[in-house]
Tab-separated table of C-alpha atoms in Angstrom:
chain	number	residue	atom	x	y	z
A	1	MET	CA	-62.993	120.611	-35.099
A	2	PRO	CA	-64.191	120.588	-31.467
A	3	TYR	CA	-62.708	118.161	-28.971
A	4	ALA	CA	-64.496	114.792	-28.997
A	5	PRO	CA	-65.253	113.820	-25.376
A	6	LEU	CA	-64.740	110.499	-23.698
A	7	ALA	CA	-68.145	110.455	-22.073
A	8	LEU	CA	-70.435	107.635	-23.254
A	9	THR	CA	-73.734	109.126	-22.140
A	10	SER	CA	-76.685	108.009	-24.349
A	11	LYS	CA	-74.599	105.156	-25.818
A	12	THR	CA	-75.404	101.444	-25.341
A	13	ALA	CA	-72.674	98.868	-25.028
A	14	VAL	CA	-72.874	95.065	-25.189
A	15	VAL	CA	-69.958	93.279	-23.603
A	16	VAL	CA	-69.743	89.650	-24.715
A	17	GLY	CA	-67.839	87.747	-22.077
A	18	GLY	CA	-68.653	90.604	-19.733
A	19	THR	CA	-69.564	88.569	-16.665
A	20	SER	CA	-66.093	87.904	-15.302
A	21	GLY	CA	-62.444	88.936	-15.548
A	22	ILE	CA	-61.389	91.425	-18.191
A	23	GLY	CA	-64.895	91.674	-19.711
A	24	LEU	CA	-66.559	92.445	-16.388
A	25	ALA	CA	-63.992	95.131	-15.546
A	26	ILE	CA	-64.591	96.755	-18.952
A	27	ALA	CA	-68.365	96.510	-18.599
A	28	LYS	CA	-68.298	98.274	-15.268
A	29	GLY	CA	-65.916	100.903	-16.640
A	30	LEU	CA	-68.124	101.682	-19.641
A	31	ALA	CA	-71.070	102.038	-17.270
A	32	GLN	CA	-69.113	104.470	-15.115
A	33	ALA	CA	-68.441	106.531	-18.248
A	34	GLY	CA	-72.191	106.822	-18.803
A	35	ALA	CA	-73.109	104.028	-21.160
A	36	ASN	CA	-76.007	101.631	-20.823
A	37	VAL	CA	-74.232	98.303	-20.527
A	38	VAL	CA	-75.361	94.716	-21.189
A	39	PRO	CA	-72.784	92.277	-19.790
A	40	THR	CA	-73.385	88.839	-21.246
A	41	GLY	CA	-72.064	85.288	-21.173
A	42	ARG	CA	-73.280	81.717	-21.286
A	43	ARG	CA	-74.160	81.469	-17.575
A	44	ALA	CA	-77.430	83.237	-16.783
A	45	GLU	CA	-76.601	83.616	-13.107
A	46	LEU	CA	-73.336	85.439	-13.844
A	47	ALA	CA	-75.087	87.733	-16.349
A	48	GLN	CA	-77.651	88.563	-13.672
A	49	SER	CA	-74.934	89.240	-11.119
A	50	ALA	CA	-72.962	91.520	-13.460
A	51	ALA	CA	-76.069	93.457	-14.472
A	52	ALA	CA	-77.047	93.821	-10.786
A	53	ASP	CA	-73.568	95.223	-9.962
A	54	ILE	CA	-73.850	97.814	-12.718
A	55	LYS	CA	-77.332	98.887	-11.614
A	56	ALA	CA	-76.253	99.033	-7.939
A	57	ALA	CA	-73.509	101.488	-8.988
A	58	GLY	CA	-76.104	103.731	-10.664
A	59	GLY	CA	-75.852	102.436	-14.215
A	60	LYS	CA	-78.477	101.094	-16.612
A	61	SER	CA	-78.298	97.406	-17.489
A	62	PHE	CA	-80.250	94.186	-17.793
A	63	ALA	CA	-79.354	90.498	-17.733
A	64	ALA	CA	-79.234	88.628	-21.042
A	65	PRO	CA	-77.232	85.390	-21.332
A	66	CYS	CA	-75.639	84.604	-24.708
A	67	ASP	CA	-73.665	81.728	-26.241
A	68	VAL	CA	-71.317	82.945	-28.982
A	69	SER	CA	-71.287	79.483	-30.545
A	70	ASN	CA	-74.971	79.920	-31.359
A	71	ARG	CA	-75.893	82.617	-33.883
A	72	ALA	CA	-79.538	82.560	-32.845
A	73	SER	CA	-78.437	83.377	-29.292
A	74	ILE	CA	-76.509	86.402	-30.545
A	75	ASP	CA	-79.467	87.501	-32.674
A	76	ALA	CA	-81.678	87.272	-29.588
A	77	LEU	CA	-79.204	89.340	-27.582
A	78	LEU	CA	-79.230	92.103	-30.189
A	79	ALA	CA	-83.044	92.092	-30.364
A	80	ALA	CA	-83.365	92.228	-26.559
A	81	THR	CA	-80.907	95.116	-26.294
A	82	ILE	CA	-82.681	97.106	-29.023
A	83	ALA	CA	-85.995	96.471	-27.292
A	84	GLU	CA	-84.561	97.780	-23.986
A	85	PHE	CA	-82.349	100.675	-25.155
A	86	GLY	CA	-83.268	101.352	-28.802
A	87	SER	CA	-79.885	100.693	-30.444
A	88	VAL	CA	-76.369	99.398	-29.860
A	89	GLU	CA	-73.404	101.715	-30.468
A	90	ILE	CA	-70.602	99.700	-28.763
A	91	LEU	CA	-69.694	96.039	-28.919
A	92	VAL	CA	-66.867	94.535	-26.843
A	93	ASN	CA	-65.862	90.934	-27.638
A	94	SER	CA	-64.193	89.514	-24.565
A	95	ALA	CA	-65.339	85.889	-24.493
A	96	GLY	CA	-62.250	83.722	-24.301
A	97	THR	CA	-60.775	80.439	-23.173
A	98	THR	CA	-57.359	78.771	-23.045
A	99	LYS	CA	-55.675	75.605	-21.915
A	100	ARG	CA	-51.997	74.783	-21.610
A	101	THR	CA	-51.148	71.606	-23.526
A	102	PRO	CA	-48.008	70.552	-25.434
A	103	SER	CA	-48.859	70.982	-29.083
A	104	LEU	CA	-48.292	67.324	-29.962
A	105	ASP	CA	-50.955	66.406	-27.382
A	106	VAL	CA	-53.655	68.944	-28.302
A	107	THR	CA	-56.813	67.074	-29.259
A	108	GLU	CA	-59.117	68.004	-32.080
A	109	ALA	CA	-61.767	68.826	-29.479
A	110	GLU	CA	-59.502	71.115	-27.481
A	111	TRP	CA	-58.248	72.941	-30.575
A	112	ASN	CA	-61.761	73.358	-31.981
A	113	ASN	CA	-63.169	74.664	-28.691
A	114	ILE	CA	-60.472	77.377	-28.302
A	115	ILE	CA	-60.808	78.499	-31.920
A	116	GLU	CA	-64.616	78.395	-31.645
A	117	VAL	CA	-64.840	80.618	-28.562
A	118	ASN	CA	-61.964	83.009	-29.183
A	119	LEU	CA	-62.158	83.496	-32.935
A	120	SER	CA	-65.402	82.169	-34.475
A	121	GLY	CA	-67.501	83.549	-31.626
A	122	THR	CA	-65.891	86.957	-32.025
A	123	PHE	CA	-66.614	86.901	-35.765
A	124	ARG	CA	-70.249	85.894	-35.255
A	125	ALA	CA	-70.877	88.745	-32.794
A	126	CYS	CA	-69.114	91.187	-35.163
A	127	GLN	CA	-71.378	90.045	-37.998
A	128	VAL	CA	-74.603	90.321	-36.049
A	129	PHE	CA	-73.930	93.611	-34.341
A	130	GLY	CA	-71.907	94.980	-37.241
A	131	ARG	CA	-74.897	94.738	-39.542
A	132	HIS	CA	-76.982	96.794	-37.077
A	133	MET	CA	-74.198	99.375	-36.798
A	134	ILE	CA	-73.698	99.617	-40.567
A	135	GLU	CA	-77.420	100.211	-41.025
A	136	ARG	CA	-77.188	103.076	-38.524
A	137	LYS	CA	-73.879	104.389	-39.973
A	138	TYR	CA	-72.248	104.341	-36.573
A	139	GLY	CA	-70.478	101.873	-34.332
A	140	ARG	CA	-67.493	101.047	-32.129
A	141	ILE	CA	-66.339	97.424	-32.004
A	142	ILE	CA	-63.590	96.504	-29.568
A	143	ASN	CA	-62.164	93.001	-29.810
A	144	ILE	CA	-60.012	91.618	-27.021
A	145	ALA	CA	-56.807	90.417	-28.597
A	146	SER	CA	-53.666	89.588	-26.558
A	147	VAL	CA	-49.923	89.960	-26.438
A	148	ALA	CA	-50.233	86.460	-27.871
A	149	SER	CA	-51.501	88.113	-31.035
A	150	HIS	CA	-47.892	89.156	-31.481
A	151	LEU	CA	-45.728	86.892	-29.296
A	152	ALA	CA	-45.611	83.116	-29.069
A	153	LEU	CA	-46.365	81.727	-25.620
A	154	PHE	CA	-45.211	78.287	-24.580
A	155	GLU	CA	-47.619	75.362	-24.961
A	156	VAL	CA	-50.747	77.395	-25.831
A	157	ALA	CA	-50.592	77.140	-29.620
A	158	ALA	CA	-54.337	77.131	-30.117
A	159	TYR	CA	-54.691	80.257	-27.963
A	160	CYS	CA	-51.904	82.043	-29.831
A	161	ALA	CA	-53.393	81.072	-33.172
A	162	SER	CA	-56.820	82.274	-32.168
A	163	LYS	CA	-55.630	85.602	-30.797
A	164	GLY	CA	-53.351	86.228	-33.758
A	165	ALA	CA	-56.395	85.702	-35.950
A	166	VAL	CA	-58.491	88.046	-33.813
A	167	GLY	CA	-55.913	90.763	-34.465
A	168	MET	CA	-56.075	90.282	-38.239
A	169	LEU	CA	-59.864	89.944	-38.164
A	170	THR	CA	-59.999	93.310	-36.450
A	171	LYS	CA	-57.978	94.912	-39.234
A	172	ALA	CA	-59.940	93.201	-42.011
A	173	LEU	CA	-63.283	94.371	-40.629
A	174	ALA	CA	-61.927	97.874	-40.081
A	175	VAL	CA	-61.028	98.044	-43.763
A	176	GLU	CA	-64.516	96.934	-44.803
A	177	TRP	CA	-66.626	98.879	-42.328
A	178	GLY	CA	-64.798	102.116	-41.718
A	179	LYS	CA	-66.610	103.851	-44.573
A	180	TYR	CA	-69.876	103.179	-42.765
A	181	GLY	CA	-68.776	104.944	-39.598
A	182	VAL	CA	-68.033	101.693	-37.804
A	183	CYS	CA	-64.558	101.687	-36.197
A	184	VAL	CA	-63.176	98.262	-35.417
A	185	ASN	CA	-60.233	98.120	-32.992
A	186	ALA	CA	-58.755	95.750	-30.475
A	187	ILE	CA	-57.130	95.854	-27.089
A	188	ALA	CA	-54.140	93.553	-26.524
A	189	PRO	CA	-53.899	93.021	-22.786
A	190	GLY	CA	-50.632	91.920	-21.313
A	191	VAL	CA	-50.659	89.467	-18.420
A	192	TYR	CA	-53.581	90.083	-16.062
A	193	ARG	CA	-54.297	87.517	-13.368
A	194	THR	CA	-57.895	86.255	-13.716
A	195	ASP	CA	-59.730	83.083	-12.809
A	196	LEU	CA	-59.012	81.862	-16.382
A	197	ASN	CA	-55.212	81.914	-15.969
A	198	ALA	CA	-54.576	81.869	-12.227
A	199	GLY	CA	-53.435	78.258	-12.309
A	200	LEU	CA	-50.790	79.099	-14.903
A	201	LEU	CA	-49.420	82.125	-13.039
A	202	ASP	CA	-49.667	81.665	-9.290
A	203	GLY	CA	-46.362	80.451	-7.830
A	204	THR	CA	-45.174	79.050	-11.146
A	205	ALA	CA	-42.023	79.493	-13.210
A	206	ARG	CA	-44.282	80.777	-15.994
A	207	GLY	CA	-45.653	83.503	-13.790
A	208	ALA	CA	-42.144	84.500	-12.707
A	209	GLU	CA	-40.949	84.606	-16.309
A	210	PHE	CA	-43.832	86.870	-17.304
A	211	LYS	CA	-42.834	89.321	-14.597
A	212	LEU	CA	-39.186	89.128	-15.611
A	213	ARG	CA	-40.018	89.919	-19.246
A	214	ASN	CA	-42.221	92.863	-18.309
A	215	PRO	CA	-40.431	96.202	-17.796
A	216	MET	CA	-42.871	97.034	-14.979
A	217	GLY	CA	-42.133	93.709	-13.245
A	218	ARG	CA	-45.730	92.915	-12.399
A	219	PHE	CA	-49.051	91.697	-13.686
A	220	GLY	CA	-51.621	94.222	-14.816
A	221	GLN	CA	-54.582	95.234	-12.690
A	222	LEU	CA	-57.943	94.832	-14.426
A	223	GLY	CA	-58.860	98.453	-13.833
A	224	GLU	CA	-55.846	99.486	-15.961
A	225	LEU	CA	-57.724	98.283	-19.087
A	226	ILE	CA	-60.728	100.575	-18.562
A	227	GLY	CA	-59.236	103.763	-19.974
A	228	ALA	CA	-58.295	102.109	-23.228
A	229	ALA	CA	-61.799	100.648	-23.585
A	230	ILE	CA	-63.510	103.975	-22.875
A	231	PHE	CA	-61.280	105.738	-25.420
A	232	LEU	CA	-61.951	103.234	-28.176
A	233	ALA	CA	-65.698	103.289	-27.450
A	234	SER	CA	-65.903	107.081	-27.492
A	235	GLU	CA	-66.189	109.940	-29.954
A	236	SER	CA	-62.494	110.644	-29.307
A	237	ALA	CA	-61.727	107.483	-31.328
A	238	SER	CA	-63.677	108.568	-34.396
A	239	TYR	CA	-60.541	108.323	-36.564
A	240	THR	CA	-58.978	105.345	-34.836
A	241	ASN	CA	-59.690	102.271	-36.919
A	242	GLY	CA	-57.950	98.931	-37.369
A	243	HIS	CA	-55.640	99.549	-34.401
A	244	ILE	CA	-54.527	97.017	-31.790
A	245	LEU	CA	-53.862	98.941	-28.586
A	246	ALA	CA	-51.480	97.093	-26.262
A	247	VAL	CA	-52.050	97.608	-22.532
A	248	ASP	CA	-49.199	95.424	-21.425
A	249	GLY	CA	-46.771	97.309	-19.198
A	250	GLY	CA	-44.311	97.441	-22.108
A	251	MET	CA	-44.093	93.680	-22.677
A	252	LEU	CA	-44.281	93.964	-26.470
A	253	ALA	CA	-41.510	96.568	-26.377
A	254	SER	CA	-39.334	94.413	-24.129
A	255	GLY	CA	-35.961	93.005	-25.149
A	256	VAL	CA	-33.424	92.753	-22.347
A	257	ASN	CA	-34.704	94.058	-19.044
A	258	GLN	CA	-31.576	93.727	-16.905
């Protein structure tokens, strides 16, 4: 069998949550690998800015805001992308939120919001785009899980629960959809400093502990996630299905580091 390349030329990718942080880095990386990329999120101005950055770098893109809590919004995103590029081969689910709260103090609203965005929104997007991919007998879905899919983190129970569920959702969909040529995998990032978590990491004991528990002794750089995303989106991953790929500096392997 000939080598399956990593190039994504002629493929179209939709990156939900692709307007900032991890999602934006992945969106730009997929574009650099040759894909048409639609970075989307709830804020129209950020979607426009992300699409403009991709086009300025020579890629093909357009701005399309989307709210993963609204199925009609996801349906409209799929329709707009098909109208622009003809089909969607790659879906990245990177929309996410978190909040640090002692578990006894987590409100119903806080719990529901985190589960809604991180888990239910991911499932809705998988359903909508997965149907399109199954009809075409081809697809690559990449969910953004977390080291918190495997490890408990202090005072973010809702986040851990949601990301643990994203990991198992990834495996369940892989089992159902693999026979249709749709590979469903996840990336589990380690600790990457973004606007979402900067307040939890910068100059805090929590940030210092994360570095201590990581064999590389540092936070990840967003660009270090791009290679994993390109691989899972590519023809080279045609037999990779139901896998959670950790890009964490060895944090999940860590026991005693000194």
